Tab-separated table of C-alpha atoms and ligand atoms in Angstrom:
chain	number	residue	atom	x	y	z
A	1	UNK	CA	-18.462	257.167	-101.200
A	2	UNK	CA	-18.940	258.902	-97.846
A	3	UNK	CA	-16.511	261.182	-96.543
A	4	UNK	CA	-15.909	258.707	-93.292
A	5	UNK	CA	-15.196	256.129	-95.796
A	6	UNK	CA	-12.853	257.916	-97.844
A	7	UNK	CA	-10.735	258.913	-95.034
A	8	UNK	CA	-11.241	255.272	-93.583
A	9	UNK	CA	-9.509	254.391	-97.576
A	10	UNK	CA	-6.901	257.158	-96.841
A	11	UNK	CA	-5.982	256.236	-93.663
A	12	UNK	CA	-5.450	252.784	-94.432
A	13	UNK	CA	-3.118	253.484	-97.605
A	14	UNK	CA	-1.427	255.970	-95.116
A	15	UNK	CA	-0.958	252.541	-92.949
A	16	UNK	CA	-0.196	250.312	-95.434
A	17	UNK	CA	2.924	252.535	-96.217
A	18	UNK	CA	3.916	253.512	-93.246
A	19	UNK	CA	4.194	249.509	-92.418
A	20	UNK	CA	6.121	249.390	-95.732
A	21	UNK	CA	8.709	251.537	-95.134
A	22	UNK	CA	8.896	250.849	-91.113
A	23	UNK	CA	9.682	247.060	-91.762
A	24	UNK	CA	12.262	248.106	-93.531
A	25	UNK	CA	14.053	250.798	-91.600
A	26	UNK	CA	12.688	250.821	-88.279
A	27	UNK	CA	15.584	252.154	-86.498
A	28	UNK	CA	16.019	255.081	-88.656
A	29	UNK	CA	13.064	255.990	-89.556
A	30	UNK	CA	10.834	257.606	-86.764
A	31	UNK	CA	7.067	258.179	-87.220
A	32	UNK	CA	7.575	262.139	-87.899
A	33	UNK	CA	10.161	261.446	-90.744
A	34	UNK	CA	7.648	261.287	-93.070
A	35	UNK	CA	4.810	263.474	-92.775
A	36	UNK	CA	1.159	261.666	-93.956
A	37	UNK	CA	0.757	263.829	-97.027
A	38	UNK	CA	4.379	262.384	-98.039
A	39	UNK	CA	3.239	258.949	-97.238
A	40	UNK	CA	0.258	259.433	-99.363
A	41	UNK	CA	2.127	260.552	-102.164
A	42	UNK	CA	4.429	257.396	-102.090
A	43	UNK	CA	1.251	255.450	-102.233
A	44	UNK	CA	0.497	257.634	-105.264
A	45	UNK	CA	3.747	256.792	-106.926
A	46	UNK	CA	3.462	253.064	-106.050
A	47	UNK	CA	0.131	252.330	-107.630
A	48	UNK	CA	0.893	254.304	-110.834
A	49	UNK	CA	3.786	251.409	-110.928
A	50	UNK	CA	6.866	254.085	-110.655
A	51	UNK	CA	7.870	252.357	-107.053
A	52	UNK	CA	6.706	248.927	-106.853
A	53	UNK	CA	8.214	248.097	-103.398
A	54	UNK	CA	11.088	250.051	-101.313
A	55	UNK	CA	14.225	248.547	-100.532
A	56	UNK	CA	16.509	250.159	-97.604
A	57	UNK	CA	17.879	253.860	-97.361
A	58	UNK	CA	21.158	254.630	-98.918
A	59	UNK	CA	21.647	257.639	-97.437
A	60	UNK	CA	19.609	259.381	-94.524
A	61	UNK	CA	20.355	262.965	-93.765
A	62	UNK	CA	19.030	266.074	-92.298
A	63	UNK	CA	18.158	267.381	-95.780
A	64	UNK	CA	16.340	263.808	-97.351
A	65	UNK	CA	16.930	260.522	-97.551
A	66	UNK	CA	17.661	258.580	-100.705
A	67	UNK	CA	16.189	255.043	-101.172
A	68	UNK	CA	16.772	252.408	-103.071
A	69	UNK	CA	13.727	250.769	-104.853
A	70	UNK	CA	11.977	248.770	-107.285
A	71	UNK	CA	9.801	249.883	-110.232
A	72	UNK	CA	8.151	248.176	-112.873
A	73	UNK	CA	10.900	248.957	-115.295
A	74	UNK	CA	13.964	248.270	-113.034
A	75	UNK	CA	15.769	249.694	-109.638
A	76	UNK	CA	15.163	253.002	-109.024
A	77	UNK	CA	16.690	255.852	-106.374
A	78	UNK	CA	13.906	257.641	-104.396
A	79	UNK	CA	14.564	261.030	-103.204
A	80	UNK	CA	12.412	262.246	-100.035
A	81	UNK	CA	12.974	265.940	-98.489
A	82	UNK	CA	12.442	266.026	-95.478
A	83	UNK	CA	9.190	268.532	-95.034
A	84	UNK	CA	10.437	269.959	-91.388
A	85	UNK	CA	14.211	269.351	-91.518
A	86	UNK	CA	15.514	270.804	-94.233
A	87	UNK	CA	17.730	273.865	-93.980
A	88	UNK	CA	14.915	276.255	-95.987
A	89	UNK	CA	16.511	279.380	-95.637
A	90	UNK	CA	19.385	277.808	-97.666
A	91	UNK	CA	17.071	276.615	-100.093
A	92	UNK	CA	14.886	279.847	-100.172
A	93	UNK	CA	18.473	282.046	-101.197
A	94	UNK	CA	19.223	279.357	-104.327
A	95	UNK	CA	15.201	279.984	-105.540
A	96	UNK	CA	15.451	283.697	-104.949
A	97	UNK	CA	17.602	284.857	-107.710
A	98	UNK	CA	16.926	281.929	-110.309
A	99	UNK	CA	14.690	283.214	-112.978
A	100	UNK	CA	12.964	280.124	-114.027
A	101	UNK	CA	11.333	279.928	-109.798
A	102	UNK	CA	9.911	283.929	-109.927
A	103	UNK	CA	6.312	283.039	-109.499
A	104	UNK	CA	6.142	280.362	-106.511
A	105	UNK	CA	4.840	281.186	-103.352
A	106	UNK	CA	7.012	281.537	-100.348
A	107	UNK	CA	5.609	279.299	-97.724
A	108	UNK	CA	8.323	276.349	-96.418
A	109	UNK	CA	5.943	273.842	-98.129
A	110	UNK	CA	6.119	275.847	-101.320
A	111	UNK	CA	10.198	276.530	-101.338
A	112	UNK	CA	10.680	272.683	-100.498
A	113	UNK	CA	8.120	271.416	-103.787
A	114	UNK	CA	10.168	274.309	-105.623
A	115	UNK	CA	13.312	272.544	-105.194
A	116	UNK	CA	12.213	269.116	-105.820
A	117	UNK	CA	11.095	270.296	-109.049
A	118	UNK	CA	14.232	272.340	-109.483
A	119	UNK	CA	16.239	269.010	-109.252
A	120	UNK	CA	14.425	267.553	-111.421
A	121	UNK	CA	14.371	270.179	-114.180
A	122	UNK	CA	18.254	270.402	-113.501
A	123	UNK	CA	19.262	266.949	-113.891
A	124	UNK	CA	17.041	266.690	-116.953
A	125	UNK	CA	18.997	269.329	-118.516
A	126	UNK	CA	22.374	267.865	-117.915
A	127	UNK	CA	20.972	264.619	-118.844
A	128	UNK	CA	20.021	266.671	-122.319
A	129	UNK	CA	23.380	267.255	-123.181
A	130	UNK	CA	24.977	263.969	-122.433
A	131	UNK	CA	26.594	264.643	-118.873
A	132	UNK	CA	26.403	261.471	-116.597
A	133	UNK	CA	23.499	261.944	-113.972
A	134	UNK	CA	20.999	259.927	-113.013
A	135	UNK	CA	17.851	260.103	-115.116
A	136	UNK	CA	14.835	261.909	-113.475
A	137	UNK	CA	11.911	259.728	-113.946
A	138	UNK	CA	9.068	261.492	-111.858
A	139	UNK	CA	8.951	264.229	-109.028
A	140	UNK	CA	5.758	265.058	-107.071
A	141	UNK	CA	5.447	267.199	-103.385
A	142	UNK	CA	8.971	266.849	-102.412
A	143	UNK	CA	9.664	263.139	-103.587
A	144	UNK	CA	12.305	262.621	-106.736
A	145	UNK	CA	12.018	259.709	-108.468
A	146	UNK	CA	15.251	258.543	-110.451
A	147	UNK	CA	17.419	256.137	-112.042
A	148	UNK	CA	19.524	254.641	-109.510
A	149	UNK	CA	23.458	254.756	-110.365
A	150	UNK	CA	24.823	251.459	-109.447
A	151	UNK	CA	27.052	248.409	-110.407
A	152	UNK	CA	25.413	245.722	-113.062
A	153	UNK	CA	24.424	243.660	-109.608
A	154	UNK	CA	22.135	246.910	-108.525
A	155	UNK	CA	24.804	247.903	-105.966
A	156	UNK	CA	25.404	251.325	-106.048
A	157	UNK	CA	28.108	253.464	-106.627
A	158	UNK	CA	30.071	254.903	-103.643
A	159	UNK	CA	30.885	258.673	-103.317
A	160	UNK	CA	33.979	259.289	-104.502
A	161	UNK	CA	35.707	260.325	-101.286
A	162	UNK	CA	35.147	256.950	-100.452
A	163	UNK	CA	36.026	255.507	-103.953
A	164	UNK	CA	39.624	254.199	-105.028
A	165	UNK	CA	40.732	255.468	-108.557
A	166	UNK	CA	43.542	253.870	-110.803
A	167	UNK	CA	43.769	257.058	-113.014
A	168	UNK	CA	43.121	259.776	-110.370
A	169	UNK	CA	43.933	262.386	-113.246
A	170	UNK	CA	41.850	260.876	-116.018
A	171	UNK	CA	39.125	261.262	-113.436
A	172	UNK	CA	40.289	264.718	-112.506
A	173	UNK	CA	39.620	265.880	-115.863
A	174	UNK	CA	36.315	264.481	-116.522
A	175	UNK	CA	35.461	265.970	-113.998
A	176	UNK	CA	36.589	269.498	-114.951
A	177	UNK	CA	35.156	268.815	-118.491
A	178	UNK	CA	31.463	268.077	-116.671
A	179	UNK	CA	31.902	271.218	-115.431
A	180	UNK	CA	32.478	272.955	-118.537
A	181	UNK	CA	29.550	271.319	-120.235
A	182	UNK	CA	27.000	271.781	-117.528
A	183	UNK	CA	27.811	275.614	-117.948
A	184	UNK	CA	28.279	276.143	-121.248
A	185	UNK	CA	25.883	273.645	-122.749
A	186	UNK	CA	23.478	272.762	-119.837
A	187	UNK	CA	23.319	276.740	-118.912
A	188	UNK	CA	24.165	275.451	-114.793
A	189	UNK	CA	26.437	275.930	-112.197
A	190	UNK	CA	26.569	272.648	-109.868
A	191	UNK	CA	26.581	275.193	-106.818
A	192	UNK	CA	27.476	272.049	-104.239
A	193	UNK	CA	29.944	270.198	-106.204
A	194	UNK	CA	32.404	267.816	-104.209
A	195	UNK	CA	33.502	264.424	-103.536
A	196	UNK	CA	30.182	263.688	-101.591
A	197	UNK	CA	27.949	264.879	-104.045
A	198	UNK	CA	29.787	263.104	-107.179
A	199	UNK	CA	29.711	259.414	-107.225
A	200	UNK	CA	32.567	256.983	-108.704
A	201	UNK	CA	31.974	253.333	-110.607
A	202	UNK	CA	33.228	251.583	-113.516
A	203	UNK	CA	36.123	254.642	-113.954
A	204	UNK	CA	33.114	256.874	-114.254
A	205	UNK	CA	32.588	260.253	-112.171
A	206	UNK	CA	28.879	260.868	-111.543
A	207	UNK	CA	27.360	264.315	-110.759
A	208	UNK	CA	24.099	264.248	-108.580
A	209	UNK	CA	22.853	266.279	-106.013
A	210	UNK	CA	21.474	269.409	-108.035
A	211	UNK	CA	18.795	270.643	-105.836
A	212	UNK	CA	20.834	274.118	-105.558
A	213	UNK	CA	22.306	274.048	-109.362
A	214	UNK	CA	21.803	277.638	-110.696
A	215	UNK	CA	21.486	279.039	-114.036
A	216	UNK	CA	24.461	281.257	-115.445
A	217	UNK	CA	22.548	284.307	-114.772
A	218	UNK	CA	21.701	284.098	-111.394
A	219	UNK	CA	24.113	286.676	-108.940
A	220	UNK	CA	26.388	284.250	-107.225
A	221	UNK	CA	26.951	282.310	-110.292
A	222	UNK	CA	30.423	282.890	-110.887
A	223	UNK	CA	31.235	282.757	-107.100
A	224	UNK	CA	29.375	279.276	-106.493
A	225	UNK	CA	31.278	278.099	-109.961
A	226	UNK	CA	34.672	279.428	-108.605
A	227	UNK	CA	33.669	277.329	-105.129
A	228	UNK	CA	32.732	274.182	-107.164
A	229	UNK	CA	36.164	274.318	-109.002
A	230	UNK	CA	38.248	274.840	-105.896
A	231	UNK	CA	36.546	272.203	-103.622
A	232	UNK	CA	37.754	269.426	-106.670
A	233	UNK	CA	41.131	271.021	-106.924
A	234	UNK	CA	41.168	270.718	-103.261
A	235	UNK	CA	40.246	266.978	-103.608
A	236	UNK	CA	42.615	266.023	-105.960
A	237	UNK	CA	45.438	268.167	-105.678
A	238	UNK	CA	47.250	265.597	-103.215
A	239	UNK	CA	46.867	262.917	-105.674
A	240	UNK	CA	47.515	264.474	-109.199
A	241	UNK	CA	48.539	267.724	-111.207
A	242	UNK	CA	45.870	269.991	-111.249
A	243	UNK	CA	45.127	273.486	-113.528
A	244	UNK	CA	45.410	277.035	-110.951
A	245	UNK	CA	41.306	277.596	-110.288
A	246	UNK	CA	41.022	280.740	-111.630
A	247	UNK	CA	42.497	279.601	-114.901
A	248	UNK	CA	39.392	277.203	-115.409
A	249	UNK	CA	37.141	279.485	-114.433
A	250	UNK	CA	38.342	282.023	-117.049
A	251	UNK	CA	38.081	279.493	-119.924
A	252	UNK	CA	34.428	277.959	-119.063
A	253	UNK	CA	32.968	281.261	-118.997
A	254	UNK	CA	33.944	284.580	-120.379
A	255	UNK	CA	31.658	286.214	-117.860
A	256	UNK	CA	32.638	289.850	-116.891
A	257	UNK	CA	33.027	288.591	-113.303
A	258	UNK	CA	34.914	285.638	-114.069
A	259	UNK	CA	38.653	288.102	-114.481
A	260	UNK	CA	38.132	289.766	-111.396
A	261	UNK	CA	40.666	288.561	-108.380
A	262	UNK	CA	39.692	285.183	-106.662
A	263	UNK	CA	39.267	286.660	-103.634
A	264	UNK	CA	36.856	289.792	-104.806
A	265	UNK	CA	34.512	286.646	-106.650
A	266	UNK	CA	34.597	284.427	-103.498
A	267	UNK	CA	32.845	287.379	-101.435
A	268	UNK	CA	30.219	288.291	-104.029
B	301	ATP	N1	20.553	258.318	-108.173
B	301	ATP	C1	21.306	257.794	-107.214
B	301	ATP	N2	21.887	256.583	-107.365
B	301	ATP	C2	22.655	256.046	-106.400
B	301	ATP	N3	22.882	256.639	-105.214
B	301	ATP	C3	22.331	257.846	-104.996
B	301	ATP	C4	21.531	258.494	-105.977
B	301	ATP	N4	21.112	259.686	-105.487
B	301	ATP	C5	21.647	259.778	-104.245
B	301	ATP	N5	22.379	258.684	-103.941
B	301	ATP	C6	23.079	258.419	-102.675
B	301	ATP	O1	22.458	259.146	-101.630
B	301	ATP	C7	23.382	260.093	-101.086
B	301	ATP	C8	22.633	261.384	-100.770
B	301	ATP	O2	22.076	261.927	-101.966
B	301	ATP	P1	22.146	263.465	-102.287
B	301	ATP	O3	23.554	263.939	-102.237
B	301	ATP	O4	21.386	263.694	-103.536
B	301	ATP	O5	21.287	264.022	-101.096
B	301	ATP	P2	21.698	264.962	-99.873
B	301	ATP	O6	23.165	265.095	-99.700
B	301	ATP	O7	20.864	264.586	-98.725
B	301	ATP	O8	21.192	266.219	-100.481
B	301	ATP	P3	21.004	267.570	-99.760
B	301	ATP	O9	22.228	267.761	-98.895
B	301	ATP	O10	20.828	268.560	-100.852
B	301	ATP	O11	19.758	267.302	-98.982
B	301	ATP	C9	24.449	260.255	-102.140
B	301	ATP	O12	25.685	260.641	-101.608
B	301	ATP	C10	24.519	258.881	-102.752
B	301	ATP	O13	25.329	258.040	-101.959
B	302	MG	MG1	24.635	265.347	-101.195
């Protein structure tokens, strides 16, 4: 094949999905949204049968947007960061520090694949021991691939600020448990934990979201673990009893830092 013809091939499949995803969400999505290399790599995904055709955006935001889609094995969530939006200094001081992301290269390109990955490898570990996040299927560039967390009728689940609970405590302490198990058994710290990053269906807290979840190890651990724990007391504190912050903290990890005053850990 001659190289005019390949890129004749490329540009076309570049086309083809940029028409896809248009039709869909013209308003939203404008033509620099998603860069050609990202529209390439849905094509990718698409004829390897892991999207077989898109469905509208659940969420657009200045990090990624999340879209719901069909596969060949069933409704899927779709992930896209957003190459030249996303807040990469943020995301460059969660990689710097996390010991499993030493040896990646720097550039914004590089930091932005790094953390699709590190979502990936995150929720696969919490999926490991049992905690309820959506199943990563596939990541590639900065695209996650996942099971999509919805009713039986493929609608899905709201975030739970937005969510009405009969048993506000029951839910409460699930949720505290999660966090327990992600730490002590999944070896994370959420790092962004809240009612918009947890979502709420069937009496059922979801965790998703863990782009920034760090290992117990990393230095602001304890601190972003001490954050998480306060931003859910914060939620539900209004609604039900909840246990003093620094209490929980103390009894999910035995880490040196974890006994020093709450107000020494939050400025770590
Ligand atoms: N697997 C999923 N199933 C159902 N809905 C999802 C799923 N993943 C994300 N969503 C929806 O998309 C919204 C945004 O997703 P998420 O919180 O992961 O991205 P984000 O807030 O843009 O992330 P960041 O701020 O790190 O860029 C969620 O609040 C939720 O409503
Ligand atoms: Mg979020």
């Amino acid at each position: 094949m001659s190289i005019e013809s390949r890129e004749h091939g490329f540009d076309k499949q570049i086309s083809e999905m940029r028409m896809k995803i248009k039709d869909l969400d013209a308003r939203k999505v404008k033509d620099d949204v998603f860069d050609d290399a990202t529209l390439f790599a849905l094509y990718k995904l698409v004829q390897k049968g892991w999207i077989s055709s898109f469905g509208g955006p659940i969420s657009t935001g200045k990090e990624s947007n999340v879209y719901m889609c069909d596969s060949d094995t069933g409704s899927v969530a779709v992930k896209i960061y957003l190459t030249r939006t996303a807040n990469f200094n943020q995301m460059q001081k969660y990689i710097i520090g996390d010991r499993r992301f030493t040896n990646i290269k720097k550039s914004r390109q590089d930091i932005i694949f790094a953390w699709t990955k590190k979502e990936f490898s995150n929720l696969s570990r919490a999926k490991k021991v049992g905690l309820p996040v959506p199943s990563p299927l596939v990541w590639t560039r900065n695209i996650l691939v996942m099971e999509l967390i919805a009713d039986s009728t493929g609608v899905p689940y709201p975030q739970l600020r937005s969510a009405y609970m009969d048993e506000p405590l029951a839910v409460y302490q699930a949720i505290v448990e999660y966090v327990r198990v992600l730490y002590q058994e999944a070896h994370l710290v959420h790092g962004d934990l809240s009612e918009f990053n947890i979502l709420y269906g069937s009496n059922q807290p979801w965790f998703i979201d863990m782009g920034q979840a760090v290992t117990p190890d990393h230095p602001k651990a304890i601190p972003l673990l001490l954050r998480d724990i306060e931003n859910i007391n914060r939620y539900f504190e209004h609604t039900c009893d909840t246990f003093p912050a620094k209490d929980l903290l103390a009894e999910i990890t035995d880490h040196p830092l974890a006994h020093l005053d709450e107000q020494v850990i939050r400025e770590l």
